[in-house]
Short mmCIF file of C-alpha atoms (C1' of nucleotides) in Angstrom, two decimals:
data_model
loop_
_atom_site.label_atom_id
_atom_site.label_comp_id
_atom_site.label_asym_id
_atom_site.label_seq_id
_atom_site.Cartn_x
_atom_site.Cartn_y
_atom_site.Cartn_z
CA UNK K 1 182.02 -167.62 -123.69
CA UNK K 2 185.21 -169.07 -125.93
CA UNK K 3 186.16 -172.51 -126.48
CA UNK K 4 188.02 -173.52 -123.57
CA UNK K 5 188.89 -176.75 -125.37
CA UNK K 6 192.15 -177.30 -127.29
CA UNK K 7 192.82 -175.99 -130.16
CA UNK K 8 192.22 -172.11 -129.97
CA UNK K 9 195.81 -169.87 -130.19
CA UNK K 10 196.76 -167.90 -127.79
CA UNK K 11 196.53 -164.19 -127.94
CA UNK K 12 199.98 -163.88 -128.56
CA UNK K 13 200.88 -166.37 -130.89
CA UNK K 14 200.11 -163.42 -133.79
CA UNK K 15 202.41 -160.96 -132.29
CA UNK K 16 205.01 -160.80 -134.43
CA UNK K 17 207.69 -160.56 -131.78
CA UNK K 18 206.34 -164.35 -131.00
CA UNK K 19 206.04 -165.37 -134.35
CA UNK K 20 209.86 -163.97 -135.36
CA UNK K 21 211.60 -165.57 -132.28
CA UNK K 22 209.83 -168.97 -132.39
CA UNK K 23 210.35 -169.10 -135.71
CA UNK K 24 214.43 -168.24 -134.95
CA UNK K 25 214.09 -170.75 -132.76
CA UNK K 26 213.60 -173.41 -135.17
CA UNK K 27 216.06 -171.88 -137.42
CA UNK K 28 218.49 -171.89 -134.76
CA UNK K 29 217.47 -175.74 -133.73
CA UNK K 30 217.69 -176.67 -137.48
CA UNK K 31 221.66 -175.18 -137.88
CA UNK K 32 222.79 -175.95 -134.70
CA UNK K 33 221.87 -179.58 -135.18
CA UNK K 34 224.06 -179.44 -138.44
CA UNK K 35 226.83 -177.81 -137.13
CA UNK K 36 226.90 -180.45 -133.27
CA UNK K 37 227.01 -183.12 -136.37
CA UNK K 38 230.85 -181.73 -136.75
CA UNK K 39 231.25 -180.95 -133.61
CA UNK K 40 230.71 -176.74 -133.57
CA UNK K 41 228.32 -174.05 -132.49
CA UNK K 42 227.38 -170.80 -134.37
CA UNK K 43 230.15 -169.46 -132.67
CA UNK K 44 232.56 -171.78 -134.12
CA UNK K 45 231.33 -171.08 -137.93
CA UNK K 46 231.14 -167.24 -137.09
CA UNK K 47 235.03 -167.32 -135.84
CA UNK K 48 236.22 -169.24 -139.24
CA UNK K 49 233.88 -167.15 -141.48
CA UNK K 50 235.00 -163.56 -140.54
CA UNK K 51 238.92 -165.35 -140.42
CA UNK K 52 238.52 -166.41 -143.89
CA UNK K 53 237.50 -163.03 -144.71
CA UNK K 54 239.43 -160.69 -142.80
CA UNK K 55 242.43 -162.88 -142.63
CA UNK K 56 244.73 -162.95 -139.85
CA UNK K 57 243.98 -160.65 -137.22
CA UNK K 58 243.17 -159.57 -133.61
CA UNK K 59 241.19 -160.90 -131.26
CA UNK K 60 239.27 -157.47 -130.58
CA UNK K 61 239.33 -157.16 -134.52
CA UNK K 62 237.15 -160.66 -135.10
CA UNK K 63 235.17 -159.63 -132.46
CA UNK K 64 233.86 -156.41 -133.99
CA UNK K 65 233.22 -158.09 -137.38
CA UNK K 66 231.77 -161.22 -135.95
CA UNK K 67 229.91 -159.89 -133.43
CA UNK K 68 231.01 -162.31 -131.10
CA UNK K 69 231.69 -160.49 -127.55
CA UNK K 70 234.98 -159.98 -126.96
CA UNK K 71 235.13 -161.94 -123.96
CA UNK K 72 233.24 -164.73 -125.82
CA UNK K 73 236.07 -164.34 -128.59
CA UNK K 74 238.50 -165.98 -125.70
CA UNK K 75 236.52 -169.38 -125.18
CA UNK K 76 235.64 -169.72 -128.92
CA UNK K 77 239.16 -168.89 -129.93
CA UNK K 78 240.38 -171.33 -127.11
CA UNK K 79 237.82 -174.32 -128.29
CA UNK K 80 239.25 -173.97 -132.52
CA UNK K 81 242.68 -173.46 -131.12
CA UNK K 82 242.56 -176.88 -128.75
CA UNK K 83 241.58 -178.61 -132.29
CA UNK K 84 244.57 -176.82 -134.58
CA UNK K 85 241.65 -175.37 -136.58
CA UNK K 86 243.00 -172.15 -135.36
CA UNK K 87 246.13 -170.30 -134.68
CA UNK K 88 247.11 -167.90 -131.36
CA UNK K 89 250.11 -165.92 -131.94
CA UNK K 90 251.21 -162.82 -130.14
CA UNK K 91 251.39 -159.48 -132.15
CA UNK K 92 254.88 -158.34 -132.48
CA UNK K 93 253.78 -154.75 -133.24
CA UNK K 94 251.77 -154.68 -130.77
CA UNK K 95 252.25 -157.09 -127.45
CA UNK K 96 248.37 -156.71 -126.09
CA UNK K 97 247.43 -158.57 -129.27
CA UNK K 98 246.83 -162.10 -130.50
CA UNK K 99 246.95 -162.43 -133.89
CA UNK K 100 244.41 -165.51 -134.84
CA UNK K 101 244.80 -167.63 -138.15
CA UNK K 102 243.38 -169.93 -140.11
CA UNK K 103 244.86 -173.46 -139.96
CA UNK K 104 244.06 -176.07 -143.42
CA UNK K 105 242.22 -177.75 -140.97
CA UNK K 106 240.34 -174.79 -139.38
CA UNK K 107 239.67 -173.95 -143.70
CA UNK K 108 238.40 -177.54 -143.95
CA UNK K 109 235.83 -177.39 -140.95
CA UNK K 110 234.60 -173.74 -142.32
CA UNK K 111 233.82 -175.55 -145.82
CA UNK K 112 232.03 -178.17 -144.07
CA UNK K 113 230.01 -175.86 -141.80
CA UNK K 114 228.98 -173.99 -145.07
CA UNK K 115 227.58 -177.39 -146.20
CA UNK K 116 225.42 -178.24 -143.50
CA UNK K 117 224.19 -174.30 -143.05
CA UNK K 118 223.40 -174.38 -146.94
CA UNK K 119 221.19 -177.58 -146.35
CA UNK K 120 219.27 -176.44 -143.72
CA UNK K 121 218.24 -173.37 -145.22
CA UNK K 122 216.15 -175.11 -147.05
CA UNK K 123 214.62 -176.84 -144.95
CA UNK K 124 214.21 -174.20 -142.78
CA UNK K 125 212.13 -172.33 -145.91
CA UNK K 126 210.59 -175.75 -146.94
CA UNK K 127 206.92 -173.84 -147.52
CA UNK K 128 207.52 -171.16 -148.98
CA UNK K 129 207.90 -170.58 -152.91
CA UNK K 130 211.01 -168.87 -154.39
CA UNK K 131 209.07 -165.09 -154.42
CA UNK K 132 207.87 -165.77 -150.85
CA UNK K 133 211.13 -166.68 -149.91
CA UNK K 134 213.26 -163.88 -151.64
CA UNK K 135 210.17 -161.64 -149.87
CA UNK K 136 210.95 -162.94 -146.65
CA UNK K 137 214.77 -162.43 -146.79
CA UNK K 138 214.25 -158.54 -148.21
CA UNK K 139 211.64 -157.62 -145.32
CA UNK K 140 213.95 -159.90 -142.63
CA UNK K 141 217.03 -157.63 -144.25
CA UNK K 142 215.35 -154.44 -143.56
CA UNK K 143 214.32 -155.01 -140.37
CA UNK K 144 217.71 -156.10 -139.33
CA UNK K 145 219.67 -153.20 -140.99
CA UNK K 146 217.03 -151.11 -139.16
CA UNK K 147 217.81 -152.32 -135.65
CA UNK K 148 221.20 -152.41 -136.09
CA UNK K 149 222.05 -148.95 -137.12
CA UNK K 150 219.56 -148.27 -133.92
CA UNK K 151 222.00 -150.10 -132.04
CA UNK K 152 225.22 -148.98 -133.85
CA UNK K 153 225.07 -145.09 -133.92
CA UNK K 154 228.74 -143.75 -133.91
CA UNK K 155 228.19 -140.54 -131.97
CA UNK K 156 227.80 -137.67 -134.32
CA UNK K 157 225.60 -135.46 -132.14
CA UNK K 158 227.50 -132.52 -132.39
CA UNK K 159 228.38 -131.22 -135.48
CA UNK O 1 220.20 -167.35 -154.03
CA UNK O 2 222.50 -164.81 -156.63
CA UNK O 3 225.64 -163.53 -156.66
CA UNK O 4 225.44 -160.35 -154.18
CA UNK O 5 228.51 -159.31 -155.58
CA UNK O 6 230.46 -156.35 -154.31
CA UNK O 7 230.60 -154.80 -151.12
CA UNK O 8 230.09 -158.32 -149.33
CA UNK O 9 228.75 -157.95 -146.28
CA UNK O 10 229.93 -161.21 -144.41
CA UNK O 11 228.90 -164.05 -146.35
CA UNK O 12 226.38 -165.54 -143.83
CA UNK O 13 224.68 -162.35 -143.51
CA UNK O 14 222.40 -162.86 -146.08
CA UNK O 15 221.51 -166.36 -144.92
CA UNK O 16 217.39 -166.68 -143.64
CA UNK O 17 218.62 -168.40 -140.67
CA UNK O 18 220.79 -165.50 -139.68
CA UNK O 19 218.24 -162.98 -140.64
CA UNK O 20 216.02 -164.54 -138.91
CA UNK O 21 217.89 -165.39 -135.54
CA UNK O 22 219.24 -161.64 -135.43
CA UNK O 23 216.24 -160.41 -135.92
CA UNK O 24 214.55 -162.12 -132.91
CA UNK O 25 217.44 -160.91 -131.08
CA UNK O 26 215.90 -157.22 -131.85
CA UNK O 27 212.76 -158.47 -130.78
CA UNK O 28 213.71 -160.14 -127.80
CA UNK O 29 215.93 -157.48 -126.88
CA UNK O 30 213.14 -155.05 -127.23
CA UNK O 31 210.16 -157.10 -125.74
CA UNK O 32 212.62 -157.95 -122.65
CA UNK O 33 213.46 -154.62 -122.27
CA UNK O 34 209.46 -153.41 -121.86
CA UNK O 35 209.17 -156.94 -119.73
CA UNK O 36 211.56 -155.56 -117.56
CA UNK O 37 210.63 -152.16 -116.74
CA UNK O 38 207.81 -154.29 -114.44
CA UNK O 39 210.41 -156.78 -113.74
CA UNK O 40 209.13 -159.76 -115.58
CA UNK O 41 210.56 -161.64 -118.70
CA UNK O 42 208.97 -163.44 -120.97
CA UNK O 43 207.61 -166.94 -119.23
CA UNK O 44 205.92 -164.30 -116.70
CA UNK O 45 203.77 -162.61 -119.59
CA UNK O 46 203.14 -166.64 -120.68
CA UNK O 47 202.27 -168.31 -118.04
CA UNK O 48 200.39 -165.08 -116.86
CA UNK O 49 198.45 -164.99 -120.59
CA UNK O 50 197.92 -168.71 -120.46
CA UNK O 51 196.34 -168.47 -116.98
CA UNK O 52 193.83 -166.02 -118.09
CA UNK O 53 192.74 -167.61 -120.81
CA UNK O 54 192.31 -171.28 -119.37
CA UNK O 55 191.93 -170.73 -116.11
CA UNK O 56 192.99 -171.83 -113.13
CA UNK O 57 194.94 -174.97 -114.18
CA UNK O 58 197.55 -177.73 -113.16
CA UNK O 59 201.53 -177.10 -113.85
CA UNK O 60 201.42 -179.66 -116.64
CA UNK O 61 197.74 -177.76 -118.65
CA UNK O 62 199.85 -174.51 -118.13
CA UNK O 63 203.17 -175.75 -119.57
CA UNK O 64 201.82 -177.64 -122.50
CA UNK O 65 199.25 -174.78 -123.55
CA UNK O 66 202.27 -171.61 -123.32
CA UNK O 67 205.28 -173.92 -124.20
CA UNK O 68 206.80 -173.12 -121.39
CA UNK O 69 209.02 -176.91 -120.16
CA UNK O 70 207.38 -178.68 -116.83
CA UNK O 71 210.66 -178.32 -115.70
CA UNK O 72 211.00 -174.37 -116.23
CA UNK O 73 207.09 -174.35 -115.02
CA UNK O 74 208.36 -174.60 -111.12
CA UNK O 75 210.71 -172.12 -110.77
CA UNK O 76 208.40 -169.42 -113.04
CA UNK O 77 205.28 -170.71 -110.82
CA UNK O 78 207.97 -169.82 -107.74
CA UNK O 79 208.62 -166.50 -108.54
CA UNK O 80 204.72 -165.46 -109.75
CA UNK O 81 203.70 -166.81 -106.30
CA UNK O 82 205.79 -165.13 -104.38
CA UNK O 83 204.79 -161.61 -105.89
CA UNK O 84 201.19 -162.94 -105.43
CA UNK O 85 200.61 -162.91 -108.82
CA UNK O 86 199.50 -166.14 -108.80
CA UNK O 87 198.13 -169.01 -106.41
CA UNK O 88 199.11 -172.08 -105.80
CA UNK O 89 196.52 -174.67 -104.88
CA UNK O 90 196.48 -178.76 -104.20
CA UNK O 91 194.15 -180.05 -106.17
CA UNK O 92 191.52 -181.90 -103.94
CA UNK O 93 190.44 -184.35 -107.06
CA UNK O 94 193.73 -185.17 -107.78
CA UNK O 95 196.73 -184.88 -105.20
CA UNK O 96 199.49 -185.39 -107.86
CA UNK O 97 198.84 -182.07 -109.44
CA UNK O 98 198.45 -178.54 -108.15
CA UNK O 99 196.15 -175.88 -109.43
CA UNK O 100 197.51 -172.17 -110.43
CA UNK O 101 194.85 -169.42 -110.65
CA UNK O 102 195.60 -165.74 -111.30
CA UNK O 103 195.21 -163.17 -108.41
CA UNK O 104 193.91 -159.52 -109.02
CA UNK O 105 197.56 -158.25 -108.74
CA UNK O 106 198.34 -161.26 -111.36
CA UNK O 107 195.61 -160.02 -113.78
CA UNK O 108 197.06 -156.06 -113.13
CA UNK O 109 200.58 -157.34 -114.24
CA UNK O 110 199.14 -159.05 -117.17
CA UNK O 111 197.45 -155.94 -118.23
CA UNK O 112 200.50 -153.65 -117.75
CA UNK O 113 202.72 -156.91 -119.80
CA UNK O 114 200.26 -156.57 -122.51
CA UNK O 115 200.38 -152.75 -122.56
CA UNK O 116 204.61 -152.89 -122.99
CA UNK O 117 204.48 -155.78 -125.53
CA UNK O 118 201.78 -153.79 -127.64
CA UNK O 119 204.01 -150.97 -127.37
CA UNK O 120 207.25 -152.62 -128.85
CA UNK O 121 205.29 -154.23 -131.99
CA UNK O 122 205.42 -151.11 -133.54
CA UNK O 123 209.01 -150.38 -132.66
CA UNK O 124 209.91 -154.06 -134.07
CA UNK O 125 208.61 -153.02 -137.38
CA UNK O 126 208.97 -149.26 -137.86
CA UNK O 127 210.17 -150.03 -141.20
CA UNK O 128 207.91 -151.48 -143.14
CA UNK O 129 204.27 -150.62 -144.32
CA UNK O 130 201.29 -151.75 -143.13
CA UNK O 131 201.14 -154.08 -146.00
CA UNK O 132 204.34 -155.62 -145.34
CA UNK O 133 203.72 -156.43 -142.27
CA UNK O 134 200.72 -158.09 -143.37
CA UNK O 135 203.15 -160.26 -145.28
CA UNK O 136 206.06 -160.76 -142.95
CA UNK O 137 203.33 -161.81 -140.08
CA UNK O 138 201.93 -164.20 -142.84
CA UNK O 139 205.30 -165.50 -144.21
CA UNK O 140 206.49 -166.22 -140.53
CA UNK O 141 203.16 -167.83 -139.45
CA UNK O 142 203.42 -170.41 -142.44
CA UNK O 143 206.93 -170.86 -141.37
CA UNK O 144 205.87 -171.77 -138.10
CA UNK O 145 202.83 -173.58 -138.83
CA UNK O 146 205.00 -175.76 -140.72
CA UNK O 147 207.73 -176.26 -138.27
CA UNK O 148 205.50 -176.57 -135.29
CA UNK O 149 204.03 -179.77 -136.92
CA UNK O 150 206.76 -181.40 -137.87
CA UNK O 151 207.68 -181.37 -134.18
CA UNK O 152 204.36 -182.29 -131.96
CA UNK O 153 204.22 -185.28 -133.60
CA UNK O 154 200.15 -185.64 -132.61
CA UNK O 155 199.63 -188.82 -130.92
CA UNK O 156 196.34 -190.42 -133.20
CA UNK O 157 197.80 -193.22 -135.31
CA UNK O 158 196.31 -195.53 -132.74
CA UNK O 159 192.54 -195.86 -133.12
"C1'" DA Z 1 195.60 -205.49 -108.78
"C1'" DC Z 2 199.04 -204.49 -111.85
"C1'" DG Z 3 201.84 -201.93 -114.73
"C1'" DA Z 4 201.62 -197.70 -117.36
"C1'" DA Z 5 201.09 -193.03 -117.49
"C1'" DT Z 6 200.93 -188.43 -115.37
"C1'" DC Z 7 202.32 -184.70 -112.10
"C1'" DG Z 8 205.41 -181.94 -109.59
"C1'" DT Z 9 210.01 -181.37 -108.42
"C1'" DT Z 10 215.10 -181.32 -108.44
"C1'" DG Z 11 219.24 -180.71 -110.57
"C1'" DG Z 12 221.51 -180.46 -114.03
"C1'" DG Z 13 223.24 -178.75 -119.32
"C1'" DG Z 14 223.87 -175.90 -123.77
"C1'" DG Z 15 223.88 -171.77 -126.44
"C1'" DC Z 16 223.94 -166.97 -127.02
"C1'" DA Z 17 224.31 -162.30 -125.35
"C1'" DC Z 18 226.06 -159.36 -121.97
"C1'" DT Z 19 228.60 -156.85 -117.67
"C1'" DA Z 20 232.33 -155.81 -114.56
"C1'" DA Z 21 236.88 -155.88 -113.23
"C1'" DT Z 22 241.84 -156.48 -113.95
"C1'" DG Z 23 246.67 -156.20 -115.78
"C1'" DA Z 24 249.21 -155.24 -119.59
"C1'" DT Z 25 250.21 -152.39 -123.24
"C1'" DT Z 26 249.84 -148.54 -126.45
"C1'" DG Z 27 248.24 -143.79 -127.80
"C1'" DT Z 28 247.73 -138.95 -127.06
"C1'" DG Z 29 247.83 -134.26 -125.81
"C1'" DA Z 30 249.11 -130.61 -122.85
"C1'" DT A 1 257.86 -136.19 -121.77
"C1'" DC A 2 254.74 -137.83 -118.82
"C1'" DA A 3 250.31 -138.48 -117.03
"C1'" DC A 4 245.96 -140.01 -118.64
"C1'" DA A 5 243.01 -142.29 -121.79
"C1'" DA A 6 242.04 -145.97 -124.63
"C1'" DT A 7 242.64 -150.67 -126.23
"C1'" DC A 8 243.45 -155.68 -125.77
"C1'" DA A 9 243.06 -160.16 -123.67
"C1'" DT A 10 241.36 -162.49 -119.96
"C1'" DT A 11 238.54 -164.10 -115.97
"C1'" DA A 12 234.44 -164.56 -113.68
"C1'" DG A 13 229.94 -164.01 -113.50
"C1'" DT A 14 224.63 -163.07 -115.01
"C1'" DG A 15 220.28 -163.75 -117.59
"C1'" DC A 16 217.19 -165.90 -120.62
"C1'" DC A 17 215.31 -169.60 -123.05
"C1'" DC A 18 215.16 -174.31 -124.16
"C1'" DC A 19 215.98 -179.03 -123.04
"C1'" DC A 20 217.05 -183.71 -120.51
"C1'" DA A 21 217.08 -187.37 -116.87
"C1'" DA A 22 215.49 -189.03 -112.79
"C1'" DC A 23 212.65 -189.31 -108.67
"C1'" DG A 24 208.54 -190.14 -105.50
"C1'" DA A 25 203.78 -189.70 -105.39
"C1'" DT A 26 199.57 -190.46 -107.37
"C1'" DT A 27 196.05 -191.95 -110.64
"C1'" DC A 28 194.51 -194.52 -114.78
"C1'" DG A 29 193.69 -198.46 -117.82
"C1'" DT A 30 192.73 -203.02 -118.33
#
DNA sequence: ACGAATCGTTGGGGGCACTAATGATTGTGA
DNA sequence: TCACAATCATTAGTGCCCCCAACGATTCGT
């Protein structure tokens, strides 16, 4: 029959569903170790990222660009607020909203979260050369913009 | 590791470790989704897959051959054995452990697993060619490879 | 025979993604 | 204009996967 001893993979450890999420796994293991070293989650760096670049704005907003969940959006907003590195201010123009901001402190965190995301990629990448790795990244890219239009789909179906 | 330039997506979107983690979220999402249609999620198809191909086995062979934690072993062992999908034996030879074997209905379940995870390879990379997933299976295995060691830490330095 | 290691089990926790329900507010169209 | 629909923030909960600490019972190594 087979080797029953050790050393012999398991069918599925070639699927590439197994391969991709183990492999995410370590990825994810990798950042959020540099991110608990200040004290955040993905979440955390997600929130600051898409503030920095949308600038002030809703709640609902963030949560779109993000893709944070808006009920998710209330803890994470709640943690950064609790530490100043985020503002909570009603919308005037519009009393269901919050509008969320940026503190210099909330700034400060982001730049630091860039740093230890920046290190770990390569780390995370640490055998592959510079073609393999730019190969990677453009199949990883395609697969992800394919999904997520699958997943997306404004409803057009008539007309 | 240039300057994407205009039309910035969200800075981190470009990042391997994002690509990567959101793109296992596909795949999960997918693979859970088949999984679930015979309600089962992924440590079923594991355990199930390890079983077959060791054997009828303690908790701790089981765990350490599909990855699955001692801990998590129990409660997945729990629900398998109450579907009778899977027995649950004390070991005569040695009372600490207990010995799993699959059951005909176990082995049926692993077939129709198998089927639904076959089916959503091909949905996981509809984009690319056969070729490239030749190369994204190979890039991800090396990434994995790599990881994987730097984490077992084999126990041999001693004699 | 002793301490060390292993096995099963219990009872947690963290992180991410997601659902349902609610009250408040705003918009929209007939 | 007014009823209805949609949006926003919030609360409370689920599921999955991964991980940790501790415990009694048992077996192993020396």
């Amino acid at each position: 029959m087979e080797n029953p001893s050790e050393e012999t993979p398991a069918r599925w450890e070639s699927l590439p569903s197994w391969l991709l999420t183990q492999t995410a796994n370590h990825a994810h293991r990798l950042v959020a170790d540099g991110f608990s070293s200040v004290h955040a989650r993905g979440y955390h760096y997600r929130l600051l990222a898409t503030l920095e670049e949308l600038g002030p704005a809703s709640q609902a907003a963030l949560g779109r660009r993000s893709g944070i969940h808006l009920s998710d959006m209330v803890a994470t907003v709640n943690e950064l607020a609790d530490r100043k590195l985020v503002e909570r201010a009603p919308d005037p123009s519009d009393r269901r909203r919050n509008i969320i901001s940026l503190t210099a402190a909330g700034t400060r965190q982001l730049r630091r979260l860039e740093e230890r995301l920046a290190e770990r990629q390569d780390e995370l990448l640490a055998p592959l050369s510079p073609e393999e790795r730019l190969r990677l990244t453009d199949l990883l890219s395609r697969l992800l913009d394919h999904h997520n239009r699958r997943i997306d789909t404004p409803e057009e179906p008539w007309r």
